[in-house]
Tab-separated table of C-alpha atoms in Angstrom:
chain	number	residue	atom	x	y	z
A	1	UNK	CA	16.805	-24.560	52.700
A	2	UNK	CA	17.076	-27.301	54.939
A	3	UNK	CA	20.513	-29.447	54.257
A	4	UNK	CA	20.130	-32.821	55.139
A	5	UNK	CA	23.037	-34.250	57.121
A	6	UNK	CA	22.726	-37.711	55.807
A	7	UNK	CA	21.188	-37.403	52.569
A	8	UNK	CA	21.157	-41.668	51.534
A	9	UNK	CA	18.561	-41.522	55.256
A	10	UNK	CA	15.744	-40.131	52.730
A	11	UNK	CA	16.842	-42.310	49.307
A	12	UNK	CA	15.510	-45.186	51.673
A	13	UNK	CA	12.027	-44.621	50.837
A	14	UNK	CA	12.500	-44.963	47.380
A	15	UNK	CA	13.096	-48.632	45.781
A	16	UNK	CA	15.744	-47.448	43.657
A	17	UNK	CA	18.072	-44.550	43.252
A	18	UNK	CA	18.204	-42.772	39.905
A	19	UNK	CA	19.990	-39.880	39.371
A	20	UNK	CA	17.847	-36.676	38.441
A	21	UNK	CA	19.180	-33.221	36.697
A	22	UNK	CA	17.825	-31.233	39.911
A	23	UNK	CA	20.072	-29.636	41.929
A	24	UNK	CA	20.795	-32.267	45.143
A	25	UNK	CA	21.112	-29.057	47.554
A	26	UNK	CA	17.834	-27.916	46.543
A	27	UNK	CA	14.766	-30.195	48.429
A	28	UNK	CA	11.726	-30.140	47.327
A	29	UNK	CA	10.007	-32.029	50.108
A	30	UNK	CA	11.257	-31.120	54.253
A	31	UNK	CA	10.471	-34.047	55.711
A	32	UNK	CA	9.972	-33.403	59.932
A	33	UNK	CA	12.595	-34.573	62.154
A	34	UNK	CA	12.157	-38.118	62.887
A	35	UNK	CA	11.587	-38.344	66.859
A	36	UNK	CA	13.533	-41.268	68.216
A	37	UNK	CA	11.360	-43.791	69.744
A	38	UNK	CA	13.422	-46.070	72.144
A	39	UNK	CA	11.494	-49.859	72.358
A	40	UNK	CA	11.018	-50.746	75.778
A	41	UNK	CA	13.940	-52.781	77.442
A	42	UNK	CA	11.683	-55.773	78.748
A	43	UNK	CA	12.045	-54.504	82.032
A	44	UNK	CA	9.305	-52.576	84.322
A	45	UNK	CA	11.484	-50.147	85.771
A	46	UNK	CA	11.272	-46.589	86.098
A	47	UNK	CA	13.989	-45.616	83.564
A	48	UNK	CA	12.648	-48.879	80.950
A	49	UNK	CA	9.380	-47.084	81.405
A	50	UNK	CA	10.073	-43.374	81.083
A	51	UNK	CA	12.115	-43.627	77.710
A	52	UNK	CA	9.142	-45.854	76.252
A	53	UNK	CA	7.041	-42.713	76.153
A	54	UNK	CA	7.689	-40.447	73.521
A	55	UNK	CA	10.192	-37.074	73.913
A	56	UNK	CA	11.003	-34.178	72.357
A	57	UNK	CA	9.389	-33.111	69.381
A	58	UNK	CA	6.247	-35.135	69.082
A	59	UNK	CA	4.359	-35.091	65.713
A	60	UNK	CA	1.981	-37.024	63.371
A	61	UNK	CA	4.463	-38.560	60.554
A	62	UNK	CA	1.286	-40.711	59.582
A	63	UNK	CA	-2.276	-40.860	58.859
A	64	UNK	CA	-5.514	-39.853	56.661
A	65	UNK	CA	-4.334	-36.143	56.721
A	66	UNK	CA	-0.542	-36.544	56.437
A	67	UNK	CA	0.733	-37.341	53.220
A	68	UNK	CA	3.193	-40.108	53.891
A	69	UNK	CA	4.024	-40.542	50.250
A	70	UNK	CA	7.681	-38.565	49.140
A	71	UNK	CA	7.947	-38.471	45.405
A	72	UNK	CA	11.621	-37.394	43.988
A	73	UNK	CA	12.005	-35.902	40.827
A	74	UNK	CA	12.408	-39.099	38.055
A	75	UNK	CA	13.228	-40.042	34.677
A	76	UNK	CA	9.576	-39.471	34.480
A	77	UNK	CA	9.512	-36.020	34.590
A	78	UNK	CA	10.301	-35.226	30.601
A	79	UNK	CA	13.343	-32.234	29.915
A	80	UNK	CA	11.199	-30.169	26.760
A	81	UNK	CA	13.370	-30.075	23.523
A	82	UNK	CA	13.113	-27.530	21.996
A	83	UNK	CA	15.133	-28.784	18.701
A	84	UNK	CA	11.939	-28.346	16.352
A	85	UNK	CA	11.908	-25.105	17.333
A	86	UNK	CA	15.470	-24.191	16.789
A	87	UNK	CA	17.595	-22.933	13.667
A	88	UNK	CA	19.573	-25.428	11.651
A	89	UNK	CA	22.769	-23.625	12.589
A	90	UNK	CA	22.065	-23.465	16.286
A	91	UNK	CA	22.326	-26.973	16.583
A	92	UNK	CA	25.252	-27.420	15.108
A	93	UNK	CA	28.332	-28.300	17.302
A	94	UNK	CA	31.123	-27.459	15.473
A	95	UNK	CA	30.092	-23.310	15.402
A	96	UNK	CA	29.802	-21.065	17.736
A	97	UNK	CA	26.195	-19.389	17.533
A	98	UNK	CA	27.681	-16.458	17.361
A	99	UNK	CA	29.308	-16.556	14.398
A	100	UNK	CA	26.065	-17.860	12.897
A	101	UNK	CA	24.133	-15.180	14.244
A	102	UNK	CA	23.949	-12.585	11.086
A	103	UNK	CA	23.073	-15.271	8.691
A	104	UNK	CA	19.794	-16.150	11.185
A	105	UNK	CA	19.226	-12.478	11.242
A	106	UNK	CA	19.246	-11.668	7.526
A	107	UNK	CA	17.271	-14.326	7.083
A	108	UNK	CA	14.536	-13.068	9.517
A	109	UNK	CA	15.245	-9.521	8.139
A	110	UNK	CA	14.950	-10.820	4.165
A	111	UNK	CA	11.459	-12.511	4.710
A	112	UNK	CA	10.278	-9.225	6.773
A	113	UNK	CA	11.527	-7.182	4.070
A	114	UNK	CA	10.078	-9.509	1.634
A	115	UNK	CA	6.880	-9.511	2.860
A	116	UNK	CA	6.703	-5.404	2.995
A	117	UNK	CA	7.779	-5.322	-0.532
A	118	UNK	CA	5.182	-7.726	-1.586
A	119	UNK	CA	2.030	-5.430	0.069
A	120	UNK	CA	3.565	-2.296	-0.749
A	121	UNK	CA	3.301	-3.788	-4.236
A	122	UNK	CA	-0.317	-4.833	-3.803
A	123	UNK	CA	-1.266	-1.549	-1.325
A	124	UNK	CA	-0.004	0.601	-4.435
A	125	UNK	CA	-1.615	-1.387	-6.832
A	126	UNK	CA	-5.434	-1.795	-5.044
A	127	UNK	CA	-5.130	2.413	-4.674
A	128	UNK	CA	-3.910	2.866	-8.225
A	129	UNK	CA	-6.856	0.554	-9.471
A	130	UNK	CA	-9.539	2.047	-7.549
A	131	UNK	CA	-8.371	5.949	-8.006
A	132	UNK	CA	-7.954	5.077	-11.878
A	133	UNK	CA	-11.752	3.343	-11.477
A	134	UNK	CA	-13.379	6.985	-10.635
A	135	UNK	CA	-11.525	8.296	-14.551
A	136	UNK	CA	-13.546	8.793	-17.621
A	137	UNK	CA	-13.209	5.387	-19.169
A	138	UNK	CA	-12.166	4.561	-22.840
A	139	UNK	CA	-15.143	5.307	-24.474
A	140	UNK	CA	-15.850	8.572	-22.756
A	141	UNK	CA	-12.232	9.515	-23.077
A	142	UNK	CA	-12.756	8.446	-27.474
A	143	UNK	CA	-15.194	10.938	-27.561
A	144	UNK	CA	-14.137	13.576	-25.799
A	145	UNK	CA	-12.051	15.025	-28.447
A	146	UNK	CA	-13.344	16.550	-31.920
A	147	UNK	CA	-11.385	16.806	-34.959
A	148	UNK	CA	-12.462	19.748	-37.401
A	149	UNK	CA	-11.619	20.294	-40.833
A	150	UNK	CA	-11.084	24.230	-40.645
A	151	UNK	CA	-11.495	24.484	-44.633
A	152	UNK	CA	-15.569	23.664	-44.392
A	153	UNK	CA	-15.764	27.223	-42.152
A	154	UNK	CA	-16.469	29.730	-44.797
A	155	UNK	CA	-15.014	33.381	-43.476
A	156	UNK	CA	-17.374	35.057	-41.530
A	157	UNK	CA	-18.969	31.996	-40.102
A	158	UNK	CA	-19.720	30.590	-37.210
A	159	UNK	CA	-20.577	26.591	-36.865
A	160	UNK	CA	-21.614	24.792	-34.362
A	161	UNK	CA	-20.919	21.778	-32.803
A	162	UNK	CA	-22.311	19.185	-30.287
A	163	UNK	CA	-18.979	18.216	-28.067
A	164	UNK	CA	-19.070	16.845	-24.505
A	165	UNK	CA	-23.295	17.555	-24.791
A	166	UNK	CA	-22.176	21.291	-25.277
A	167	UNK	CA	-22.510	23.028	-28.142
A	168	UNK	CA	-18.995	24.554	-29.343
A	169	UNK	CA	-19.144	27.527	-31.410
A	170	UNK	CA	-16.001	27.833	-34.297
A	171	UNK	CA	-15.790	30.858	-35.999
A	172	UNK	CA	-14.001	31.825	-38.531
A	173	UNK	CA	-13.315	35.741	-38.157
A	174	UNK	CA	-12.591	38.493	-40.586
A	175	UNK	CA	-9.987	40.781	-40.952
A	176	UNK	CA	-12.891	43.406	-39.757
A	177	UNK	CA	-13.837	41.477	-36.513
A	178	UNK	CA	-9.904	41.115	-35.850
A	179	UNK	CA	-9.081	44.273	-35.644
A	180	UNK	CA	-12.101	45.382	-33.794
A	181	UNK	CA	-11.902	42.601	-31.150
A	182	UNK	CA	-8.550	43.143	-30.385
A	183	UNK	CA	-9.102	47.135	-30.272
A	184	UNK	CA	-11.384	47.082	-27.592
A	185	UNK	CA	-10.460	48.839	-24.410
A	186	UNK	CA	-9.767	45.879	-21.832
A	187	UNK	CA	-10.531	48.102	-18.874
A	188	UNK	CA	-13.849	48.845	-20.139
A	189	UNK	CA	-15.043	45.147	-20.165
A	190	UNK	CA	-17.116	43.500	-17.161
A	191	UNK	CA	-14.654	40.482	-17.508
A	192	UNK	CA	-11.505	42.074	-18.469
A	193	UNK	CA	-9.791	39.645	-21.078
A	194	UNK	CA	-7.733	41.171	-24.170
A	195	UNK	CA	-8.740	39.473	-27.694
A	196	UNK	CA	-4.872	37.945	-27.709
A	197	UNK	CA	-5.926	35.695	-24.383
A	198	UNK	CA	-8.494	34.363	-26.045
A	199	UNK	CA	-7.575	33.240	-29.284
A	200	UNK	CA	-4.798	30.721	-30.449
A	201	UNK	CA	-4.826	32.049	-34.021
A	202	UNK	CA	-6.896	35.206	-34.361
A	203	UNK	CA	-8.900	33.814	-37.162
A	204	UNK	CA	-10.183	31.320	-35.292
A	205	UNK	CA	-12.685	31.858	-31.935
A	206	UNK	CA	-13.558	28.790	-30.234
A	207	UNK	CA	-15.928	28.874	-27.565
A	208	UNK	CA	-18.166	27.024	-25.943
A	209	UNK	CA	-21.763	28.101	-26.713
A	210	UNK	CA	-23.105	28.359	-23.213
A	211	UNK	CA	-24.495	31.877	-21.694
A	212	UNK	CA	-22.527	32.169	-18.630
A	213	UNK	CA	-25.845	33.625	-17.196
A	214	UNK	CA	-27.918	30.372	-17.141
A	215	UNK	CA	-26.809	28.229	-19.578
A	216	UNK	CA	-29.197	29.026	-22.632
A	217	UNK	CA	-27.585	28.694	-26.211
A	218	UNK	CA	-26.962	31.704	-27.776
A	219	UNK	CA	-27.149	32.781	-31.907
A	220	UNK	CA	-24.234	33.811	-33.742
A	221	UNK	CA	-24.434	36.517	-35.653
A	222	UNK	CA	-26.729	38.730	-33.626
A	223	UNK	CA	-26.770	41.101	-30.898
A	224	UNK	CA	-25.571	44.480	-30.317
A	225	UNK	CA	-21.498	44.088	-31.186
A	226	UNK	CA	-21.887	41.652	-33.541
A	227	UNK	CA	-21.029	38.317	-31.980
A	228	UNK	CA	-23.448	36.213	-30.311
A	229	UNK	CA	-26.956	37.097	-28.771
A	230	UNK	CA	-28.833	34.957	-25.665
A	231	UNK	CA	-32.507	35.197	-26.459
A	232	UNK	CA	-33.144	34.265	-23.034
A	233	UNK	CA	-32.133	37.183	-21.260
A	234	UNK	CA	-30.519	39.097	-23.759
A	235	UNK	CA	-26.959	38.967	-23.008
A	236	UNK	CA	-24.770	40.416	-25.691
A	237	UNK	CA	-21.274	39.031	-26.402
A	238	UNK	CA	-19.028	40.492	-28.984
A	239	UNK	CA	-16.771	38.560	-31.758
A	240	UNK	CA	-14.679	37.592	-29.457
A	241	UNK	CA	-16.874	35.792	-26.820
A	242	UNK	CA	-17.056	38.465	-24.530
A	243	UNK	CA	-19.835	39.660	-22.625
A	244	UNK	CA	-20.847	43.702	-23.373
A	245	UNK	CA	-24.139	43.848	-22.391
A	246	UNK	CA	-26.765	41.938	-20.317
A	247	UNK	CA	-27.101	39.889	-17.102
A	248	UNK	CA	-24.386	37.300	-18.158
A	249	UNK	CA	-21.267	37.591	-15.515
A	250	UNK	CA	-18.198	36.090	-17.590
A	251	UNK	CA	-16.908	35.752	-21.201
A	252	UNK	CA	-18.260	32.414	-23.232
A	253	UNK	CA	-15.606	30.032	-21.927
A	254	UNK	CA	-12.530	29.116	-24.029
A	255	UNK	CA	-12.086	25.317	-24.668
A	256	UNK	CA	-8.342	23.654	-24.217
A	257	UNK	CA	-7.760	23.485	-28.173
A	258	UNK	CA	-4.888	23.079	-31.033
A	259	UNK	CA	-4.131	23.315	-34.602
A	260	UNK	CA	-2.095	20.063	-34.937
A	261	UNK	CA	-1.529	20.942	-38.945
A	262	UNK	CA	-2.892	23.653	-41.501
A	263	UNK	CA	-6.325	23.091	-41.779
A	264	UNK	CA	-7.262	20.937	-38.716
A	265	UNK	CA	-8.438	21.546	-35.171
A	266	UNK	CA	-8.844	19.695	-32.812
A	267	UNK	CA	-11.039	20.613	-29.333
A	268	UNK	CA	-10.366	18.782	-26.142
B	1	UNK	CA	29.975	-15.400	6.568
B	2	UNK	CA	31.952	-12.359	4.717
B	3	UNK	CA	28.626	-11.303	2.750
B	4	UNK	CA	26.184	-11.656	5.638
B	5	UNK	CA	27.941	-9.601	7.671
B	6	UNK	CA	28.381	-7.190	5.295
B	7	UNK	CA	24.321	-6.946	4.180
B	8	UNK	CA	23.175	-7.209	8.147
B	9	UNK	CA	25.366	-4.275	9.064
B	10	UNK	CA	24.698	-2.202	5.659
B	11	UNK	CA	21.174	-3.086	5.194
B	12	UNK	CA	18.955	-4.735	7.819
B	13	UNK	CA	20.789	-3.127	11.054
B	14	UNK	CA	19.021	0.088	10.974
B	15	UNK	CA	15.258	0.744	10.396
B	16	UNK	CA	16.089	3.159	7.833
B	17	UNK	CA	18.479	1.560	5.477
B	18	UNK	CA	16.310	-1.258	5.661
B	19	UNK	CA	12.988	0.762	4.758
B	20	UNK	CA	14.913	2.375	1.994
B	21	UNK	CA	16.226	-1.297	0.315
B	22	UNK	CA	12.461	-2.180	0.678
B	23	UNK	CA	11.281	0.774	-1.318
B	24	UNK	CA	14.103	0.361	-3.797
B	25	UNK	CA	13.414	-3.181	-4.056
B	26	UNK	CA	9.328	-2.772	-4.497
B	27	UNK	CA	10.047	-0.301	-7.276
B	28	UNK	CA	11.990	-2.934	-9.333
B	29	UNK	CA	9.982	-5.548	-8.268
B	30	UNK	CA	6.809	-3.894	-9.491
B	31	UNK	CA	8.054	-3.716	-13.149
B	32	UNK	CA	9.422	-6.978	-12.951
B	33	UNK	CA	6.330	-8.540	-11.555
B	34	UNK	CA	4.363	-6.896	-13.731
B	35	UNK	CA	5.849	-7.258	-17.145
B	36	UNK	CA	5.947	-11.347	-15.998
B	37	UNK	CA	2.213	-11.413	-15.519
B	38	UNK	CA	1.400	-9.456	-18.383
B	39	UNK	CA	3.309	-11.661	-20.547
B	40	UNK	CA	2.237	-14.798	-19.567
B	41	UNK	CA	-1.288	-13.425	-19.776
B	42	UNK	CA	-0.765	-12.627	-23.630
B	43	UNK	CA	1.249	-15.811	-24.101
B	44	UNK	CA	-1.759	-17.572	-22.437
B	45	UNK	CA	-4.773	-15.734	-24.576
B	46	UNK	CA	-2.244	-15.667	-27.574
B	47	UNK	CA	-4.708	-15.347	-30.524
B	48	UNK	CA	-7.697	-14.127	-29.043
B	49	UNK	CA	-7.000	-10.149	-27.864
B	50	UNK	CA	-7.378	-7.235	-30.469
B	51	UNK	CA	-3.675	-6.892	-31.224
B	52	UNK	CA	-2.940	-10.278	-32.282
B	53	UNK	CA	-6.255	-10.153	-34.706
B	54	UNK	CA	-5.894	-6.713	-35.530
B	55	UNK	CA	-4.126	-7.634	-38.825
B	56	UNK	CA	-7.326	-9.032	-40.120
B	57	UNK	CA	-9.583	-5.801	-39.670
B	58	UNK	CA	-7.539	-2.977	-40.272
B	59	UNK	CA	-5.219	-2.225	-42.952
């Protein structure tokens, strides 16, 4: 950077001085050195004539392609404040900003962690909403449960009844089909289930009445062992629900049940 | 200046404490939150859901 040696030579061209914030040392406009121009000394000699004409470093200082105009940084160029911007504490005098510095942070820190508690709240409650949307509702749920009075079930009978659009069979067993059912040799069954896994209370079967061939209904009462018979492609499950005989592949399905009390059962 | 110090460097300093006070604090928040809205929604339809009229229907 060019230093000038007499700095107050370029303040001439303004009309008045006014101190700027910009470093002096720095210029922002070199202005060419001024050639020296002697006037003629009124006389027509030699020497008067030879210093009239211009010497040394000749250049255009004026004209349509020269900008003649300097312009020094003014009170019109605005510093930006920045104050709007800044924290209350930052502006005060009195404190370093250090010592302010962890209250700025945990306030920064407090909305953040505000802000993630807040959708963590409402991310947990949109997936809880929708998951719990795609479960059986109320109603479904009011009738997905039967209650039966075990005392209508004569011994020896079995009843159906309509639950979930199945038909569930209840039977109430005799002392006979006990001890037959639970006699039978496990290993010799196509689905190998002892009577015990099958029944809560041995006087009580409760199955669902659906041939695990394809779905027909079977009849109690009938068949080869003495539990239920599918007319539709003769598939012959004993008194406990199991299959013997027939195309069927599994035993009649057990239902999630409990006595609550003597005398009551409830299905579902 | 005591306290702020004391949460920054405990709490918000590392990534980890920090997630862990936000879980803690979205669990609590939760049942506050909800138990607020839920009773200001029965303070607001007082009289006109099933358990304030169930009194008159069932024994």
């Amino acid at each position: 950077m060019l230093k000038p040696a007499n700095p107050s030579g370029f303040f001439k061209s303004v009309s008045q001085v006014v101190s700027n914030q910009l470093n002096v040392g720095k210029q922002i406009a070199v202005l060419p050195k001024s050639s020296t121009v002697f006037a003629p000394q009124g006389s027509n000699s030699l020497t008067a004539l030879s210093r009239s004409l211009p010497s040394g470093n000749v250049t255009i200082s004026v004209g349509p392609a020269v900008s003649s105009q300097v312009r020094w940084a003014h009170t019109d160029i605005q510093v930006p404040n920045w104050d709007n911007y800044r924290r209350d504490s930052t502006k005060r005098t009195d404190v370093k900003n250090l010592d302010t510095e962890d209250t700025r942070k945990n306030f920064t820190y407090l909305m953040a962690g505000a802000l993630t508690v807040g959708s963590a709240y409402a991310a947990k409650s949109v997936v809880t909403q929708f998951v719990s949307s795609m479960s059986a509702s109320a109603d479904v749920l009011a009738m997905a449960k039967i209650e039966i009075k075990l005392s209508d079930i004569p011994e020896g009978k079995s009843v159906t009844f309509k639950w979930r659009g199945k038909p569930l069979f209840i039977r109430h067993r005799t002392a006979d089909e006990i001890k037959q059912e639970q006699a039978v040799a496990v290993a010799s069954l196509r689905d190998p289930q002892h009577d015990n896994d099958r029944v809560k209370n041995p006087e009580w079967l409760v199955v669902l009445g659906v041939c695990t061939h394809l779905g027909c209904v079977p009849i109690a009462n009938a068949g080869d062992f003495g539990g239920y018979y599918c007319p539709c492609h003769g598939s012959h499950y004993d008194a406990s629900g199991r299959i013997r005989k027939g195309p069927a592949p599994l035993n009649l399905e057990v239902p999630h049940y409990e006595f609550p009390n003597e005398g009551l059962l409830v299905v579902g | 200046m005591g306290l702020n110090e004391t949460v920054y460097n405990l709490i918000f300093k590392r990534t980890s404490t920090m997630t862990l006070a936000c879980i803690a604090s979205a669990f609590f928040f939760e049942r506050t939150f909800d138990l607020v809205t839920e009773s200001f929604f029965e303070k607001y339809n007082e009289g006109k859901l099933w358990k304030h009229i169930k009194d008159k229907y069932q024994q």
